[in-house]
């Protein structure tokens, strides 16, 4: 429920440190998202914003280097809830808290937003959620649900702006992707499809590569990444191949190619359009200054 209209977003640093607590808002709306490093949680709990009904997200990196983790919750007693999570949950490193500048969120808002956000996060599949059962959709009057949908859309934008695109899939649907934006990596026992995006290179679900790998990646990031993807279930072994069970974002085309081919690779050359144009030719050599 987001759109591509221009927006002005303000990020306030209450302590002047860009690595510390950050407060983000779209200047024409009442929703704020506050990012709090775990080490600064005591400082946040002294702020008046911590005394509100809130929706919150706890983010942390996975120990196996695979998909990062998130826990989504809501509460009418934010100070007590976050203090409890600080004592009992180990995985998280940063909390992001969604509140209303006018203190107008109710428990009914928060319950619906928790359910809505958990469904959206699971659909996007960027993060492994720590919630367990998501429960059923809470009963919410239609006017209030409409408010919640607007709050969700604002939260979507602010979370992504702060570096947490939790509700955005790593790749656009194939139905919305022009054929010339799809790239292929193929050889004996290898059939990869992918997209070059603003964040990196996405290998698409159903792609498969060689189970065996060459000496050129032994001890290298590509070998370690292969093992992590197998351990997390992103890839599954099927006979002599390894198949992607879901879309996966790599930070470079070359790492994506090396993982799927099982050897050291230049992804700018290995990934080609269906007409045989390399990723390099399409995305780098074709750049023109107007």
Coordinates of C-alpha atoms in Angstrom, one line a residue:
X1 CA 0.0 0.0 0.0
X2 CA 2.7 2.4 -0.9
X3 CA 3.0 4.7 -3.9
X4 CA 5.7 6.5 -5.9
X5 CA 4.6 10.1 -5.2
X6 CA 7.3 12.4 -4.0
X7 CA 7.7 12.8 -0.2
X8 CA 9.6 14.9 2.2
X9 CA 11.0 12.9 5.1
X10 CA 12.6 14.5 8.2
X11 CA 15.1 12.6 10.3
X12 CA 15.8 14.2 13.7
X13 CA 18.8 13.2 15.8
X14 CA 17.8 14.0 19.4
X15 CA 21.4 13.5 20.6
X16 CA 23.1 14.8 17.5
X17 CA 24.7 11.4 16.6
X18 CA 23.7 9.9 13.3
X19 CA 24.5 6.4 14.6
X20 CA 22.4 6.9 17.7
X21 CA 18.6 7.4 18.2
X22 CA 16.9 8.6 15.0
X23 CA 13.3 9.9 14.7
X24 CA 11.8 9.8 11.1
X25 CA 8.6 11.3 9.9
X26 CA 6.9 12.4 6.7
X27 CA 6.3 16.0 7.4
X28 CA 2.6 16.1 6.5
X29 CA 1.7 13.0 8.6
X30 CA 1.4 12.2 12.3
X31 CA 3.3 8.9 12.3
X32 CA 6.8 8.7 13.6
X33 CA 9.3 5.8 13.5
X34 CA 12.0 6.0 16.1
X35 CA 15.2 3.9 15.6
X36 CA 16.9 2.9 18.9
X37 CA 20.2 1.0 19.2
X38 CA 20.0 -1.6 21.9
X39 CA 22.8 0.1 23.8
X40 CA 20.8 3.3 24.0
X41 CA 17.6 1.8 25.1
X42 CA 17.9 3.4 28.6
X43 CA 18.1 6.8 26.9
X44 CA 15.0 6.1 24.9
X45 CA 13.1 5.0 27.9
X46 CA 13.6 8.4 29.4
X47 CA 12.0 10.1 26.4
X48 CA 8.3 11.1 26.5
X49 CA 7.8 9.1 23.2
X50 CA 8.4 5.9 25.2
X51 CA 5.1 6.4 27.2
X52 CA 2.7 5.6 24.4
X53 CA 0.7 2.8 22.7
X54 CA 3.1 1.6 20.0
X55 CA 4.0 -0.9 17.4
X56 CA 7.6 -2.0 17.5
X57 CA 10.1 -4.1 15.5
X58 CA 13.2 -5.8 17.0
X59 CA 15.9 -6.4 14.3
X60 CA 19.0 -8.6 14.5
X61 CA 21.4 -10.4 12.2
X62 CA 21.2 -14.2 11.9
X63 CA 24.1 -16.0 13.4
X64 CA 24.5 -18.2 10.2
X65 CA 24.8 -15.1 8.0
X66 CA 21.5 -15.9 6.2
X67 CA 18.3 -13.8 6.4
X68 CA 18.3 -11.3 9.2
X69 CA 15.7 -11.6 12.0
X70 CA 12.7 -9.5 13.2
X71 CA 10.2 -9.7 16.0
X72 CA 7.0 -7.6 15.6
X73 CA 5.0 -6.6 18.6
X74 CA 2.6 -4.1 20.0
X75 CA 2.0 -2.7 23.5
X76 CA 0.2 -0.2 25.6
X77 CA 3.2 -0.2 28.0
X78 CA 6.2 0.3 25.8
X79 CA 8.7 1.0 28.6
X80 CA 7.9 -2.3 30.4
X81 CA 7.7 -4.3 27.2
X82 CA 11.1 -3.2 25.8
X83 CA 12.8 -3.6 29.1
X84 CA 11.5 -7.1 29.3
X85 CA 12.7 -7.9 25.7
X86 CA 16.1 -6.4 26.7
X87 CA 16.4 -9.0 29.4
X88 CA 14.9 -12.0 27.6
X89 CA 15.6 -11.8 23.9
X90 CA 19.2 -12.1 22.7
X91 CA 19.0 -11.8 18.9
X92 CA 18.1 -8.1 18.5
X93 CA 20.4 -5.2 18.0
X94 CA 18.0 -2.3 17.1
X95 CA 14.4 -1.5 18.0
X96 CA 12.2 0.5 15.6
X97 CA 9.1 2.0 17.3
X98 CA 6.1 3.3 15.4
X99 CA 4.0 5.9 17.4
X100 CA 1.7 8.8 16.8
X101 CA 3.0 12.4 17.3
X102 CA -0.5 13.2 18.6
X103 CA -0.5 10.2 20.9
X104 CA -3.7 9.0 19.1
X105 CA -2.9 5.3 18.6
X106 CA -5.2 3.0 20.5
X107 CA -4.8 -0.7 21.4
X108 CA -7.2 -1.5 18.6
X109 CA -4.9 0.2 16.1
X110 CA -1.9 -1.5 17.5
X111 CA -3.4 -5.0 17.4
X112 CA -4.5 -4.6 13.8
X113 CA -1.1 -3.1 12.8
X114 CA 0.8 -6.0 14.4
X115 CA -1.3 -8.5 12.5
X116 CA -1.1 -6.6 9.2
X117 CA 2.7 -6.0 9.5
X118 CA 3.4 -9.6 10.3
X119 CA 1.5 -10.8 7.2
X120 CA 3.3 -8.3 5.0
X121 CA 6.7 -9.2 6.4
X122 CA 6.1 -12.9 5.8
X123 CA 4.9 -12.3 2.3
X124 CA 8.0 -10.2 1.5
X125 CA 10.2 -12.9 3.1
X126 CA 13.3 -10.7 3.6
X127 CA 13.5 -11.4 7.3
X128 CA 13.0 -14.5 9.4
X129 CA 10.4 -13.6 12.0
X130 CA 10.7 -14.7 15.6
X131 CA 6.9 -14.4 16.3
X132 CA 5.7 -17.9 15.9
X133 CA 2.0 -18.1 15.3
X134 CA 0.6 -14.9 13.8
X135 CA -3.0 -15.5 15.0
X136 CA -6.1 -14.4 13.1
X137 CA -7.1 -11.0 11.9
X138 CA -8.5 -9.0 14.8
X139 CA -12.0 -7.5 14.5
X140 CA -11.6 -3.9 13.6
X141 CA -14.3 -1.4 12.5
X142 CA -14.0 -0.4 8.9
X143 CA -13.2 3.3 9.5
X144 CA -10.4 2.3 12.0
X145 CA -9.1 -0.3 9.6
X146 CA -8.8 2.4 6.9
X147 CA -6.8 4.5 9.4
X148 CA -4.5 1.5 10.1
X149 CA -3.9 1.0 6.4
X150 CA -2.7 4.6 6.0
X151 CA -0.5 4.2 9.1
X152 CA 0.9 1.0 7.7
X153 CA 1.8 2.7 4.4
X154 CA 3.6 5.5 6.2
X155 CA 5.4 3.0 8.4
X156 CA 6.4 1.1 5.3
X157 CA 8.1 4.2 3.9
X158 CA 9.8 5.3 7.1
X159 CA 11.2 1.8 7.9
X160 CA 12.6 1.5 4.4
X161 CA 14.1 5.0 4.6
X162 CA 15.9 4.1 7.9
X163 CA 17.3 1.0 6.2
X164 CA 14.7 -1.7 7.0
X165 CA 12.7 -2.6 3.9
X166 CA 10.8 -5.3 5.7
X167 CA 7.7 -5.2 3.6
X168 CA 9.3 -5.0 0.2
X169 CA 10.1 -8.2 -1.7
X170 CA 13.7 -8.5 -2.9
X171 CA 12.4 -8.7 -6.5
X172 CA 9.4 -7.4 -8.4
X173 CA 6.8 -10.0 -9.6
X174 CA 7.8 -11.6 -12.9
X175 CA 4.5 -10.4 -14.4
X176 CA 5.6 -6.8 -13.7
X177 CA 9.2 -7.3 -15.1
X178 CA 10.0 -6.4 -18.7
X179 CA 11.7 -9.3 -20.5
X180 CA 14.9 -7.2 -21.0
X181 CA 15.3 -6.8 -17.3
X182 CA 15.7 -10.6 -16.8
X183 CA 19.2 -12.0 -16.9
X184 CA 20.2 -15.6 -17.3
X185 CA 23.3 -17.7 -16.3
X186 CA 23.4 -21.0 -18.0
X187 CA 25.9 -23.8 -18.6
X188 CA 25.9 -27.6 -18.0
X189 CA 23.8 -28.3 -14.9
X190 CA 23.2 -24.6 -14.3
X191 CA 20.0 -22.6 -15.1
X192 CA 19.9 -19.3 -13.3
X193 CA 17.5 -16.3 -13.7
X194 CA 17.9 -13.0 -12.0
X195 CA 17.3 -9.3 -11.8
X196 CA 19.7 -6.4 -11.2
X197 CA 18.1 -4.1 -8.6
X198 CA 18.9 -1.0 -6.6
X199 CA 20.1 -3.2 -3.8
X200 CA 22.2 -5.7 -5.7
X201 CA 21.5 -8.8 -7.8
X202 CA 18.5 -11.1 -7.0
X203 CA 18.6 -14.8 -8.0
X204 CA 15.1 -15.9 -8.6
X205 CA 13.3 -18.9 -7.0
X206 CA 13.6 -22.0 -9.2
X207 CA 17.1 -21.2 -10.4
X208 CA 19.6 -24.1 -9.9
X209 CA 23.3 -24.6 -10.0
X210 CA 25.9 -27.3 -9.7
X211 CA 26.1 -29.0 -6.3
X212 CA 29.9 -29.6 -6.8
X213 CA 32.2 -26.6 -6.8
X214 CA 35.7 -25.9 -8.1
X215 CA 38.9 -25.1 -6.3
X216 CA 38.6 -21.4 -7.2
X217 CA 36.0 -20.7 -4.5
X218 CA 37.4 -22.9 -1.7
X219 CA 37.8 -20.7 1.4
X220 CA 36.2 -17.8 -0.5
X221 CA 32.9 -15.9 0.2
X222 CA 31.1 -17.9 -2.5
X223 CA 31.8 -21.2 -0.8
X224 CA 30.7 -19.8 2.6
X225 CA 27.6 -18.3 1.1
X226 CA 26.6 -21.6 -0.5
X227 CA 26.8 -23.3 2.8
X228 CA 24.8 -20.6 4.6
X229 CA 22.1 -20.7 1.9
X230 CA 21.8 -24.5 2.3
X231 CA 21.7 -24.3 6.1
X232 CA 19.0 -21.6 6.0
X233 CA 16.9 -23.5 3.5
X234 CA 17.2 -20.9 0.8
X235 CA 18.8 -23.6 -1.4
X236 CA 18.0 -27.3 -1.4
X237 CA 20.1 -30.1 -2.7
X238 CA 18.4 -32.1 -5.4
X239 CA 20.7 -34.8 -6.8
X240 CA 23.7 -33.1 -8.4
X241 CA 22.1 -29.7 -8.3
X242 CA 21.2 -27.0 -5.7
X243 CA 17.9 -25.3 -6.3
X244 CA 16.8 -21.9 -4.9
X245 CA 13.6 -22.3 -2.9
X246 CA 13.0 -18.5 -2.8
X247 CA 14.3 -15.3 -4.3
X248 CA 17.7 -14.3 -2.8
X249 CA 19.5 -10.9 -2.8
X250 CA 23.2 -10.9 -3.3
X251 CA 25.3 -7.8 -2.9
X252 CA 27.0 -8.2 -6.3
X253 CA 26.3 -10.0 -9.6
X254 CA 29.7 -11.8 -9.3
X255 CA 28.9 -13.4 -6.0
X256 CA 25.5 -14.5 -7.4
X257 CA 27.2 -16.0 -10.4
X258 CA 29.9 -17.7 -8.3
X259 CA 27.4 -19.3 -6.0
X260 CA 25.2 -20.7 -8.8
X261 CA 28.2 -21.8 -11.1
X262 CA 30.4 -23.1 -8.3
X263 CA 33.5 -21.3 -9.5
X264 CA 35.1 -17.9 -9.5
X265 CA 33.1 -15.7 -11.9
X266 CA 32.7 -12.2 -13.3
X267 CA 28.9 -11.8 -12.9
X268 CA 28.9 -8.7 -15.2
X269 CA 29.8 -11.1 -18.0
X270 CA 28.1 -14.4 -16.9
X271 CA 24.6 -12.9 -16.6
X272 CA 23.1 -12.2 -20.0
X273 CA 19.7 -11.2 -21.4
X274 CA 17.8 -13.8 -23.5
X275 CA 19.3 -12.0 -26.6
X276 CA 22.9 -12.6 -25.3
X277 CA 23.7 -9.1 -24.1
X278 CA 25.8 -9.2 -20.9
X279 CA 24.8 -7.4 -17.8
X280 CA 27.8 -5.2 -18.3
X281 CA 26.7 -4.1 -21.7
X282 CA 23.1 -3.4 -20.6
X283 CA 23.7 -1.7 -17.2
X284 CA 27.2 -0.3 -17.4
X285 CA 28.4 0.3 -20.9
X286 CA 25.0 1.6 -21.9
X287 CA 25.0 4.4 -19.4
X288 CA 24.8 7.8 -21.1
X289 CA 25.0 11.3 -19.7
X290 CA 22.1 13.4 -21.1

